Tab-separated table of C-alpha atoms in Angstrom:
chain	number	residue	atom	x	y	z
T	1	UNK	CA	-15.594	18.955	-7.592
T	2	UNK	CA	-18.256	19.502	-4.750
T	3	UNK	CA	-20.654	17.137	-6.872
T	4	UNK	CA	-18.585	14.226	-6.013
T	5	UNK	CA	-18.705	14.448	-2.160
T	6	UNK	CA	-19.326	13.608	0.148
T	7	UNK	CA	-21.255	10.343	1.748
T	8	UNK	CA	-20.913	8.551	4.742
T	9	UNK	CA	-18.181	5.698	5.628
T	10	UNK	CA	-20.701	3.024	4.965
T	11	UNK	CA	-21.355	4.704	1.333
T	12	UNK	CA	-18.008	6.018	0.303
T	13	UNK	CA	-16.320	2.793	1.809
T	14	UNK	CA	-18.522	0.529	-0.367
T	15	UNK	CA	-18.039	2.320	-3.646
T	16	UNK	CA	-14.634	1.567	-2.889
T	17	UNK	CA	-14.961	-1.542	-1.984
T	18	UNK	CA	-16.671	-2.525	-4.918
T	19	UNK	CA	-14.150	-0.911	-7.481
T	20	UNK	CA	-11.084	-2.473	-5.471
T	21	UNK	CA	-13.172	-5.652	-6.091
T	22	UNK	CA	-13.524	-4.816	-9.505
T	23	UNK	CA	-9.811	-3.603	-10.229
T	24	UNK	CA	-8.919	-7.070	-7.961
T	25	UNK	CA	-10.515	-8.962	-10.970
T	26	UNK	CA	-8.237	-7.350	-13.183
T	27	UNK	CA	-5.309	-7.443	-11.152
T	28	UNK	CA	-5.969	-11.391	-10.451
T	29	UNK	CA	-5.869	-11.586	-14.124
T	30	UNK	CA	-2.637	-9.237	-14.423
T	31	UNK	CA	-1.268	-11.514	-11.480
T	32	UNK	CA	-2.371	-14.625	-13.334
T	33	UNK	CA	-0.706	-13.370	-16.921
T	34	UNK	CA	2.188	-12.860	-15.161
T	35	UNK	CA	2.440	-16.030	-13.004
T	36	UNK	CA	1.998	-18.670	-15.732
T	37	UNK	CA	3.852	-16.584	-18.488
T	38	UNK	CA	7.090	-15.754	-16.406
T	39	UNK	CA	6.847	-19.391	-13.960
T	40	UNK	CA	7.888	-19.375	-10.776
T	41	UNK	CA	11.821	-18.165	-11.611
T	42	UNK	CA	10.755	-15.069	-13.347
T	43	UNK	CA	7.348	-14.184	-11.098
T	44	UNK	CA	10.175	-15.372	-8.184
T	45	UNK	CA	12.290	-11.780	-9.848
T	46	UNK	CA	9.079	-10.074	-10.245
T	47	UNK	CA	8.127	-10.426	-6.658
T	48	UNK	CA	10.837	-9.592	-4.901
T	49	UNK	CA	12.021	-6.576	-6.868
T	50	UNK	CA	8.253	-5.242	-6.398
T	51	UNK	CA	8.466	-6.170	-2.248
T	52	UNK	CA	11.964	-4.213	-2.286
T	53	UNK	CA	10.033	-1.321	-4.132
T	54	UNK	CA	7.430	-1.094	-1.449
T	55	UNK	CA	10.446	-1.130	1.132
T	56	UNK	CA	12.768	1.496	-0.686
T	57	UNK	CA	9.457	3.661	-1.245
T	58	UNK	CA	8.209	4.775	2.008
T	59	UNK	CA	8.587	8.263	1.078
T	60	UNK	CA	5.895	7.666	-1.574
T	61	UNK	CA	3.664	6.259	1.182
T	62	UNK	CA	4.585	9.242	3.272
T	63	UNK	CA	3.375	11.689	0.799
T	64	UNK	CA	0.426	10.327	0.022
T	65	UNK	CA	-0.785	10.457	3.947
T	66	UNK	CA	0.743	13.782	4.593
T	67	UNK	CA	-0.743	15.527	1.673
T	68	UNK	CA	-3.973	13.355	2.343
T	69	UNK	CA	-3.615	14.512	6.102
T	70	UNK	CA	-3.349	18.239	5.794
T	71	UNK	CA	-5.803	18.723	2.105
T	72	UNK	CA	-8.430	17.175	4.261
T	73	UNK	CA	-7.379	19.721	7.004
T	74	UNK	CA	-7.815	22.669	4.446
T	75	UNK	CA	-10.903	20.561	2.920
T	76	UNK	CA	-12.749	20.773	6.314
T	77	UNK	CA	-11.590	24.175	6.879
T	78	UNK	CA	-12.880	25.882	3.773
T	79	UNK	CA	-9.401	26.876	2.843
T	80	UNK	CA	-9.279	25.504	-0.800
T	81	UNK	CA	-6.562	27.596	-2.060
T	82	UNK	CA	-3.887	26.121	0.116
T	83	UNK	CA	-4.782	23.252	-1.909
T	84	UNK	CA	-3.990	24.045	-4.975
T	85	UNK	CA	-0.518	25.683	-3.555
T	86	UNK	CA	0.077	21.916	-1.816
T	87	UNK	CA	-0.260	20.167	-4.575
T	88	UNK	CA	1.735	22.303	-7.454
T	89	UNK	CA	4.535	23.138	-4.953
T	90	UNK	CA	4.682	19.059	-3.740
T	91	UNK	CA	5.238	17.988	-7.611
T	92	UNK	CA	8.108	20.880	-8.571
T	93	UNK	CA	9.565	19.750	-5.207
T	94	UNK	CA	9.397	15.962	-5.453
T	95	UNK	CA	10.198	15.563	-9.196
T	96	UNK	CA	13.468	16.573	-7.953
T	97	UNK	CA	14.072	13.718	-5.211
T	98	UNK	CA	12.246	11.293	-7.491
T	99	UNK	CA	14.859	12.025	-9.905
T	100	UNK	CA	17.750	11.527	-7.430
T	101	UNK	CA	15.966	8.054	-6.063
T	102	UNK	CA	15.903	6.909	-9.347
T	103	UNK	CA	19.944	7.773	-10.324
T	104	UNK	CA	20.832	6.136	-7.296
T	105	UNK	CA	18.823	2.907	-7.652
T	106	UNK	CA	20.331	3.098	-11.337
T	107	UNK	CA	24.078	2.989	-9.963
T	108	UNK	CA	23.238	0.235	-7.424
T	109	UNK	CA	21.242	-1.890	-9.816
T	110	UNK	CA	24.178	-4.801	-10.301
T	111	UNK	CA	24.280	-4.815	-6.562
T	112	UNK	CA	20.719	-5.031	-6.147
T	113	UNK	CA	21.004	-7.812	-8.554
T	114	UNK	CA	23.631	-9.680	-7.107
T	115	UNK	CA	22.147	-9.996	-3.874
T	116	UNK	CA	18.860	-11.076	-5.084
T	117	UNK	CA	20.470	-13.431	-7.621
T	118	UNK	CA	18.581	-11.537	-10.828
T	119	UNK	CA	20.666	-12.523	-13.465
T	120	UNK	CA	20.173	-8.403	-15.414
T	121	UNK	CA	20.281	-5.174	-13.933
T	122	UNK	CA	17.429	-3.901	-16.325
T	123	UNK	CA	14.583	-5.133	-13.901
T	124	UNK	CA	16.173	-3.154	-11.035
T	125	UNK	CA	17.011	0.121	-13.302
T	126	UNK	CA	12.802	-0.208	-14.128
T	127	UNK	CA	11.878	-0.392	-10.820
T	128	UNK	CA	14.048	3.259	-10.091
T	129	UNK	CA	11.847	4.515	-12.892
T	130	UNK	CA	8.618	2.961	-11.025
T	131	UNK	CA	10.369	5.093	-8.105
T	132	UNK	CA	10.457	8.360	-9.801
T	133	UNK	CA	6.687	8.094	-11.527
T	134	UNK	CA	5.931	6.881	-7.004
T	135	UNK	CA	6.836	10.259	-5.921
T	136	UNK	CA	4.429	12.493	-7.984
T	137	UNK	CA	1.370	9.725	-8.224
T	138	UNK	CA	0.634	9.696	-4.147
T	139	UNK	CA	0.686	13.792	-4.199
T	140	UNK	CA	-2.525	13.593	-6.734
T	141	UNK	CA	-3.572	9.994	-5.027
T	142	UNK	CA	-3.268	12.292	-1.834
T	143	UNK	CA	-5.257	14.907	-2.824
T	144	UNK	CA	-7.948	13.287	-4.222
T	145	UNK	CA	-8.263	11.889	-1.179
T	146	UNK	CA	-8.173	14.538	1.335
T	147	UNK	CA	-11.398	16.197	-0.533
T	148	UNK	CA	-13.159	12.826	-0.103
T	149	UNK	CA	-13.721	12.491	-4.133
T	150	UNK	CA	-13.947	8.873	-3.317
T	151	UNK	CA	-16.389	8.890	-6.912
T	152	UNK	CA	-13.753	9.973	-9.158
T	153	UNK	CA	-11.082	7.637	-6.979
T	154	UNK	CA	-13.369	4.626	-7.490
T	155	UNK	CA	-13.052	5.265	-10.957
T	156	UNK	CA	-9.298	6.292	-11.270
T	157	UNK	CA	-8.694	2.589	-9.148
T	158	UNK	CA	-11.027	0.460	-11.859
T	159	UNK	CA	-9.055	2.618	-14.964
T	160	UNK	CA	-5.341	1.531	-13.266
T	161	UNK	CA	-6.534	-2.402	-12.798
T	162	UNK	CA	-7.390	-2.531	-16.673
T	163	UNK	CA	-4.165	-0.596	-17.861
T	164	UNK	CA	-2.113	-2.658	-15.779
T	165	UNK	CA	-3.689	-5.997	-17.190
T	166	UNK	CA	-3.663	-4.175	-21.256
T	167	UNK	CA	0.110	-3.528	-21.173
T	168	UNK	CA	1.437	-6.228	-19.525
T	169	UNK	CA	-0.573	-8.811	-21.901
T	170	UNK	CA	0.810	-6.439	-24.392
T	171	UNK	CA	4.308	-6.401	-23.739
T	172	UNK	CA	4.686	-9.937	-22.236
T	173	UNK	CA	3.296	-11.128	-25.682
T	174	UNK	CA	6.100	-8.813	-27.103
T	175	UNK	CA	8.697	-10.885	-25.139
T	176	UNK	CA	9.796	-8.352	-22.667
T	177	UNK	CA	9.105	-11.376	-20.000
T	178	UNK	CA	9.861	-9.490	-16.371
T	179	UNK	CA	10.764	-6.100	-17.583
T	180	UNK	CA	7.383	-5.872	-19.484
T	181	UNK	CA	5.324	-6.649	-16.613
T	182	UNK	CA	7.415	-3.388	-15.095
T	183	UNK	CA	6.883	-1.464	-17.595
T	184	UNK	CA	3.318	-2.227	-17.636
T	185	UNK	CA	3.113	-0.786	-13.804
T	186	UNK	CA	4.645	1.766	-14.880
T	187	UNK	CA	2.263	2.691	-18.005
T	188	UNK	CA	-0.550	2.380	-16.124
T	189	UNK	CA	0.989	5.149	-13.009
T	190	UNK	CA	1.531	7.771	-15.892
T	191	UNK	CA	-1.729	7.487	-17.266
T	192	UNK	CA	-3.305	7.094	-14.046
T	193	UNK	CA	-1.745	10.383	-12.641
T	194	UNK	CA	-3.188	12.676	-15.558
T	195	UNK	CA	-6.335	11.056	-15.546
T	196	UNK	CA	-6.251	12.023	-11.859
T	197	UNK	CA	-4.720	15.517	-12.540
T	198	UNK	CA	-7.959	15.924	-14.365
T	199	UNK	CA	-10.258	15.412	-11.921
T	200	UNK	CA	-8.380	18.224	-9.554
T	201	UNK	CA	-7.992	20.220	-12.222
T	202	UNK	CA	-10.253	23.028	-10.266
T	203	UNK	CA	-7.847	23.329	-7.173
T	204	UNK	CA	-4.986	24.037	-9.633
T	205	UNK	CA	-6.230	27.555	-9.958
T	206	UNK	CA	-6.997	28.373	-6.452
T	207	UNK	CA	-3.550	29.952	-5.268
T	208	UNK	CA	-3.925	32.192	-2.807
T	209	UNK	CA	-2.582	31.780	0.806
T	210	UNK	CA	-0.016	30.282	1.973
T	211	UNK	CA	1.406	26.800	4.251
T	212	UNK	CA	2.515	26.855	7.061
T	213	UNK	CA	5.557	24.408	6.224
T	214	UNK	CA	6.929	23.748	9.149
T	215	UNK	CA	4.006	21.819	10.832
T	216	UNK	CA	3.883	19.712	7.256
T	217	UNK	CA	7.351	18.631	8.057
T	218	UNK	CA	7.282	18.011	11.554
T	219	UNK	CA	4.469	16.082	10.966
T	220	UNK	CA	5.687	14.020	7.692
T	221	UNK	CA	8.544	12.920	10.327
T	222	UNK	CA	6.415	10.530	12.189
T	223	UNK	CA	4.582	9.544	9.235
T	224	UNK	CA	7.830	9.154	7.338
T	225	UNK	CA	8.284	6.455	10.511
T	226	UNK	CA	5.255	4.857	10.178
T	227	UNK	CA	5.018	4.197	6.651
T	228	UNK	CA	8.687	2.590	6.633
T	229	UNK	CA	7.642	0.130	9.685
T	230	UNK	CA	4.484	-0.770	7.960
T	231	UNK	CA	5.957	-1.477	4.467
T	232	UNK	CA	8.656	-3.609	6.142
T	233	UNK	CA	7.219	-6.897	8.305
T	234	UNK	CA	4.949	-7.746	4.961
T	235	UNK	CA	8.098	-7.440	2.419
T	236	UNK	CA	11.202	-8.008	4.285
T	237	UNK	CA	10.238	-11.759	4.066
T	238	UNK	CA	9.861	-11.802	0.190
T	239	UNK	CA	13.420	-10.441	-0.003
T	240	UNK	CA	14.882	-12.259	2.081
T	241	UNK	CA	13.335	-15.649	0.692
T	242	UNK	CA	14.859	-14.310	-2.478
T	243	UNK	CA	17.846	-14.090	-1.064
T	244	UNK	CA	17.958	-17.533	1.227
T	245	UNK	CA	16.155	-19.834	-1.189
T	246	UNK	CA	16.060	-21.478	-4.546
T	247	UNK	CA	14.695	-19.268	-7.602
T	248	UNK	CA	11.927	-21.654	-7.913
T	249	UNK	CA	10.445	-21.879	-3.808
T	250	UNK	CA	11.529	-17.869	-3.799
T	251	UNK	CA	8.519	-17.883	-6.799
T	252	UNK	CA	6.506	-19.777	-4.975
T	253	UNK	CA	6.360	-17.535	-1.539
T	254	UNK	CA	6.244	-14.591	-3.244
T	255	UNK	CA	2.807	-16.078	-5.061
T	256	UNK	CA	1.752	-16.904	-1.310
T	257	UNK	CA	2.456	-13.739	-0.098
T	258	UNK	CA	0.626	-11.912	-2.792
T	259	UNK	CA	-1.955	-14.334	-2.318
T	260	UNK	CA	-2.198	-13.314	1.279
T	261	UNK	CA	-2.192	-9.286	0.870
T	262	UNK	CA	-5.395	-9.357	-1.082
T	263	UNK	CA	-7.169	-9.678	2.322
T	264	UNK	CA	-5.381	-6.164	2.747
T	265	UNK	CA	-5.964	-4.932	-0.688
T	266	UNK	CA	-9.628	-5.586	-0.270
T	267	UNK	CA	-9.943	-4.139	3.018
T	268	UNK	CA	-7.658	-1.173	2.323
T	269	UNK	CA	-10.542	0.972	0.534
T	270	UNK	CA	-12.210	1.363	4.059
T	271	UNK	CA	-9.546	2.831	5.376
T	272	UNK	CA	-8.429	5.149	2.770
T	273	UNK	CA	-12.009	6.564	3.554
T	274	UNK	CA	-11.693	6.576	7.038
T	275	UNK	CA	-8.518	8.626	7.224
T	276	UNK	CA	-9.674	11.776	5.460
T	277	UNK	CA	-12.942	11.425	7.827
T	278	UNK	CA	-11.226	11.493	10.856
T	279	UNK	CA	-8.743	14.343	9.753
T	280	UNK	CA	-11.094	16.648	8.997
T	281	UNK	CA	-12.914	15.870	12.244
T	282	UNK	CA	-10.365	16.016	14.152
T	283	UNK	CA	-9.215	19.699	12.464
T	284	UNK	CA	-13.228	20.786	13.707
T	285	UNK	CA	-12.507	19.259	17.425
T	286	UNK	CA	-15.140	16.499	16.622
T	287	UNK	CA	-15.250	12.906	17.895
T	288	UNK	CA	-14.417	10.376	15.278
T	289	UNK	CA	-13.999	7.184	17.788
T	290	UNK	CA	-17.623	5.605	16.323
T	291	UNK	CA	-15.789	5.754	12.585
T	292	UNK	CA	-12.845	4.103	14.156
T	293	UNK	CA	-15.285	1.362	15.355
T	294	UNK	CA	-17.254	1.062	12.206
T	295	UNK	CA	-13.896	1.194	10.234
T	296	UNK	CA	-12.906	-2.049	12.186
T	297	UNK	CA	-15.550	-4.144	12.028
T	298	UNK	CA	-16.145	-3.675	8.171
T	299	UNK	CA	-12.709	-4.509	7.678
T	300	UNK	CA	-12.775	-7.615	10.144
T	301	UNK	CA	-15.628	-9.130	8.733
T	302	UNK	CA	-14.228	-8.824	4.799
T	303	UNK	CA	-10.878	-10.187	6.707
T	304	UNK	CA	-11.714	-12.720	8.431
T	305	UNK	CA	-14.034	-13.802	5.516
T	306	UNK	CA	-11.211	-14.195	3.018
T	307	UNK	CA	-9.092	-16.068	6.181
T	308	UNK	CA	-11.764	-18.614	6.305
T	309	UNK	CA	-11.812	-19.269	2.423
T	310	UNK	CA	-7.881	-19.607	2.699
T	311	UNK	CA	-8.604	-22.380	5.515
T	312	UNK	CA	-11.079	-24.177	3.655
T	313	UNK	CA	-10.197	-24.197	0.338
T	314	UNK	CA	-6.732	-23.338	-0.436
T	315	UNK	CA	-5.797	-25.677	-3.293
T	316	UNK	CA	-8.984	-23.785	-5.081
T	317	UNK	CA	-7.382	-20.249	-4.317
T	318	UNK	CA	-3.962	-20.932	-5.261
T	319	UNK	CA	-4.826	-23.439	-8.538
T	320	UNK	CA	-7.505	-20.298	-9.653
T	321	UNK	CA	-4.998	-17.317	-9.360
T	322	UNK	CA	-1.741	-19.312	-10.376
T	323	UNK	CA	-2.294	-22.807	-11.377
T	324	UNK	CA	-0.589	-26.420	-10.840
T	325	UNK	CA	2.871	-25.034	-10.767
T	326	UNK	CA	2.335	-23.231	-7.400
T	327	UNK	CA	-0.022	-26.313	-5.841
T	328	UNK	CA	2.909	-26.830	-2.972
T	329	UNK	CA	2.024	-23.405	-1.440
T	330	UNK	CA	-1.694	-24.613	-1.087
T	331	UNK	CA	-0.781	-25.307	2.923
T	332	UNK	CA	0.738	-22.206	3.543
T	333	UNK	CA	-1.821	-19.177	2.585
T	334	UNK	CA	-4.125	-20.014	5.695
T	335	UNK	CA	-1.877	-19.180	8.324
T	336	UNK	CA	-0.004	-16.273	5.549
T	337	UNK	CA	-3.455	-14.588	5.393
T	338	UNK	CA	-4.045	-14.661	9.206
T	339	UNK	CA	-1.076	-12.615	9.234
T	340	UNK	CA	-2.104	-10.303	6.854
T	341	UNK	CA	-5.716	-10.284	8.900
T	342	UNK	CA	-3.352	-8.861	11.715
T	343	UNK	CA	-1.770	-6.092	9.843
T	344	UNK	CA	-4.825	-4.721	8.374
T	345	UNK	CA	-6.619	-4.287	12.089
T	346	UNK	CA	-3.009	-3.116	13.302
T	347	UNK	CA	-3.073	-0.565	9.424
T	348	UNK	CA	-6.181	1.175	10.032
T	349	UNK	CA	-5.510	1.890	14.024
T	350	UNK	CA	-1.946	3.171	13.018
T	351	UNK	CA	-4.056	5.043	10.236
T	352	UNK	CA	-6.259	6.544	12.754
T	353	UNK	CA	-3.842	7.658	15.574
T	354	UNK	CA	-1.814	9.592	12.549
T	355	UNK	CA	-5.642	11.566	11.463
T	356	UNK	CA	-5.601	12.743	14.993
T	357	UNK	CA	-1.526	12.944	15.448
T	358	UNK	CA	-1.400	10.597	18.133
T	359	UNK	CA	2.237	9.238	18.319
T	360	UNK	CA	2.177	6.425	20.703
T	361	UNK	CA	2.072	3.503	17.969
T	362	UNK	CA	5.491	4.104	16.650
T	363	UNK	CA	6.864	2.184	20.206
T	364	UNK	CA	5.155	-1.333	19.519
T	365	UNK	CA	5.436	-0.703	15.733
T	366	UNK	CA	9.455	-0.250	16.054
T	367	UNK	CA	9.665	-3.016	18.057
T	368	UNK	CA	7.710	-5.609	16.254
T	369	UNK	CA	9.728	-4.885	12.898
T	370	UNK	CA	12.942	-4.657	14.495
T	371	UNK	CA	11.910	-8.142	15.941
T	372	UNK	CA	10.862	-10.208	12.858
T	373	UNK	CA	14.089	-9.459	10.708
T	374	UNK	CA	16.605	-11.060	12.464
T	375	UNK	CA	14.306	-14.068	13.329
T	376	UNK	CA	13.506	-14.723	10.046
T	377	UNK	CA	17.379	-14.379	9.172
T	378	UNK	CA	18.430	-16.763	11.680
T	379	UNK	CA	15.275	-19.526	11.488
T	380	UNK	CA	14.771	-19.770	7.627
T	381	UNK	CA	14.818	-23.743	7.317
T	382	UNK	CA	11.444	-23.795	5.947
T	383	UNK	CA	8.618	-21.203	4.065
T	384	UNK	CA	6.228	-21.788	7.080
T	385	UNK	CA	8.720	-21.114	9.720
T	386	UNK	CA	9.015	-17.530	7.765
T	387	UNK	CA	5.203	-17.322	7.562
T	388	UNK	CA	4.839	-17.879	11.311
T	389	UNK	CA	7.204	-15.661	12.263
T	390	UNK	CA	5.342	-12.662	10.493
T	391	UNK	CA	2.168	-13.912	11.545
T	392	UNK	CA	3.397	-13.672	15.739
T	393	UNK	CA	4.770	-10.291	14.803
T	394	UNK	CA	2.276	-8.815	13.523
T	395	UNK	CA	-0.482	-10.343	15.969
T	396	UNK	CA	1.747	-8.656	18.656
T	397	UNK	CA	1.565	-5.381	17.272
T	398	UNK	CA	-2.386	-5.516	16.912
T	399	UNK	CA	-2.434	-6.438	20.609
T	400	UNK	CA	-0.832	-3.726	21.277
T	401	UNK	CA	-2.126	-1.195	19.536
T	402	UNK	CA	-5.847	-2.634	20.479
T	403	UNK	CA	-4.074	-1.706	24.114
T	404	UNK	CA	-2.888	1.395	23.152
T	405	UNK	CA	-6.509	2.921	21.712
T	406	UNK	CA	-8.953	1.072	24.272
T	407	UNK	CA	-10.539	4.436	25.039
T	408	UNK	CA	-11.373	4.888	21.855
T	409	UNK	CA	-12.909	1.047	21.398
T	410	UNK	CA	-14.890	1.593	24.473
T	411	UNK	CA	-16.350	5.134	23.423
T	412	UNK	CA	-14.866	6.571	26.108
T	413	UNK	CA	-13.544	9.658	23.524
């Protein structure tokens, strides 16, 4: 494994960046596939069931940064056996809950499908499988990771945007409609997770040692926190349209929110590398507030890039990715991808303060997601009334959090 690390941020972020911009070209094609074959009604189901997926699977998202957080610890620390223990005890353990997340999603599905007006339980009962294959995927995801094997991630990230497009095109054509666009995702996470497996195949025979497993749950607790707070302001509102509106104008928010998130999909890379970075630096009692700095204003300038295209030309952006049926959402992707501009700055300082374990974000975090739901519950007339209300949220939580790590912005750590 050592001949695939490690560069610098500016390296290792843009071989990221240019594979998430590759695997976006495939999932703009899986997105369009999907779009015009299901219409607005079915993308409408697609949308929100895949929003109430990122909701219901924090603990995937808590996985993948705790095992990221503590492999990178053992990574900087020369102890490589305790990563091989991490990751073969993490899957035995969480094949188990996986399991569990799935039954109970299974029993609930007619609820779940009630309340967002989905006319089978099927789609719901494939998204508790998409649950199960979430809670062993982020342990490998993780761990390649934490060892800053950002070649052999690059590559893993390309493989899942192709897959994803193959089988859905596949099954679609099949007539499996909404549930074959699930069970593309979910395809595409099996192979991706032995293709993965592959790559670490190395640590799996380094077992010596032992965790110490009470710091890895005392500190998946705040993580646990922070991954739930973040995966709720930018999917609440898709359920919740779901819920509130129409079939048809639910399908077309949920194209104007996906629309919106590639400004974080195409930023994310940068921080994925950033996080390891810190980690290990902050495991060797090293300064990391310059990679902070350089993290940001990578990420602003792709942001704030893609914001400006949204402004200037958003009947091109919406008539390219999902065509004449979705033209009315044209006005509303601007504003929708300022939003998203503010929860990527507010993602990687949240991203940061957890690589050194500082704890302070959770307060303006809490607040600002406890504050958007029952605004957008009670002031619904209208898709941009929703849009605006995420966008002040989240704009208040970067302000804050800019607040809360000013030291580190002004060098001064």
């Amino acid at each position: 494994s050592e001949r695939f690390k490690k560069g610098t941020l500016l390296t290792d972020s843009g071989m990221l960046v240019i594979a998430s911009l590759i695997a976006s070209f495939f999932g703009y094609l899986f997105q369009l596939y999907i779009g015009r074959s299901l219409g607005p009604v079915g993308y409408g189901v697609f949308g929100s069931l895949i929003s109430l997926l990122y909701i219901i699977g924090v603990p995937t998202s808590t996985i993948r940064t705790t095992i990221t957080k503590f492999v990178s610890e053992f990574d900087a620390m020369g102890e490589h056996d305790k990563i091989g223990i991490l990751i073969i005890g993490a899957l035995r353990k969480l094949i188990v809950y996986g399991f569990l997340g799935f039954l109970f999603i299974a029993v609930s599905s007619s609820r779940i499908a009630l309340f967002l007006q989905i006319p089978s339980r099927m789609p719901v009962i494939l998204i508790g499988v998409l649950f199960l294959v979430g809670f062993l995927l982020p342990v490998v995801n993780g761990s390649i990771q934490g060892v800053q094997m950002f070649f052999p991630l690059s590559f893993v990230t390309i493989l899942s945007g192709i897959l994803k497009l193959f089988f859905a095109v596949l099954l679609i054509y099949l007539g499996l409609g909404v549930n074959g666009a699930l069970s593309a995702l979910i395809l595409t996470s099996i192979v991706v997770f032995f293709v993965t497996s592959y790559f670490l195949r190395g640590y799996f025979h380094k077992r010596g040692g032992s965790i110490e497993k009470a710091d890895l749950i005392t500190y998946s607790g705040p993580v646990f926190l922070a991954m739930f707070f973040l995966a709720v302001p930018i999917n609440i509102d898709v359920v919740l349209v779901k819920h509130y509106f129409p079939p048809i104008i639910a399908g077309h928010y949920a194209a104007a929110s996906l629309i919106s998130k590639i400004i974080f999909f195409i930023s994310g890379p940068i921080v994925i590398v950033m996080f390891p970075k810190v980690s290990g630096n902050h495991t060797l009692n090293r300064k990391s507030s310059k990679i902070l700095r350089e993290s940001l204003l990578f990420l602003s300038l792709i942001s704030l890039l893609a914001v400006v295209f949204y402004f200037l030309w958003p009947s091109f952006v919406v008539g390219s990715l999902f065509g004449s049926e979705y033209s009315s959402i044209a006005p509303l992707i601007g504003v929708f991808g300022l939003a998203l501009l503010f929860y990527s700055i507010s993602n990687a300082f949240i991203l940061y303060d957890l690589a050194i374990r500082k704890m302070n974000f959770l307060y303006p975090l809490i607040f600002f997601t406890v504050v958007e739901i029952p605004f957008i519950w009670l002031f619904h007339n209208e898709l941009m009334t929703v849009i605006k209300i995420v966008l002040i949220a989240m704009g208040g939580l970067m302000v804050s959090l800019v607040f809360i790590n000013k030291q580190e912005l002004l060098g001064h750590v």
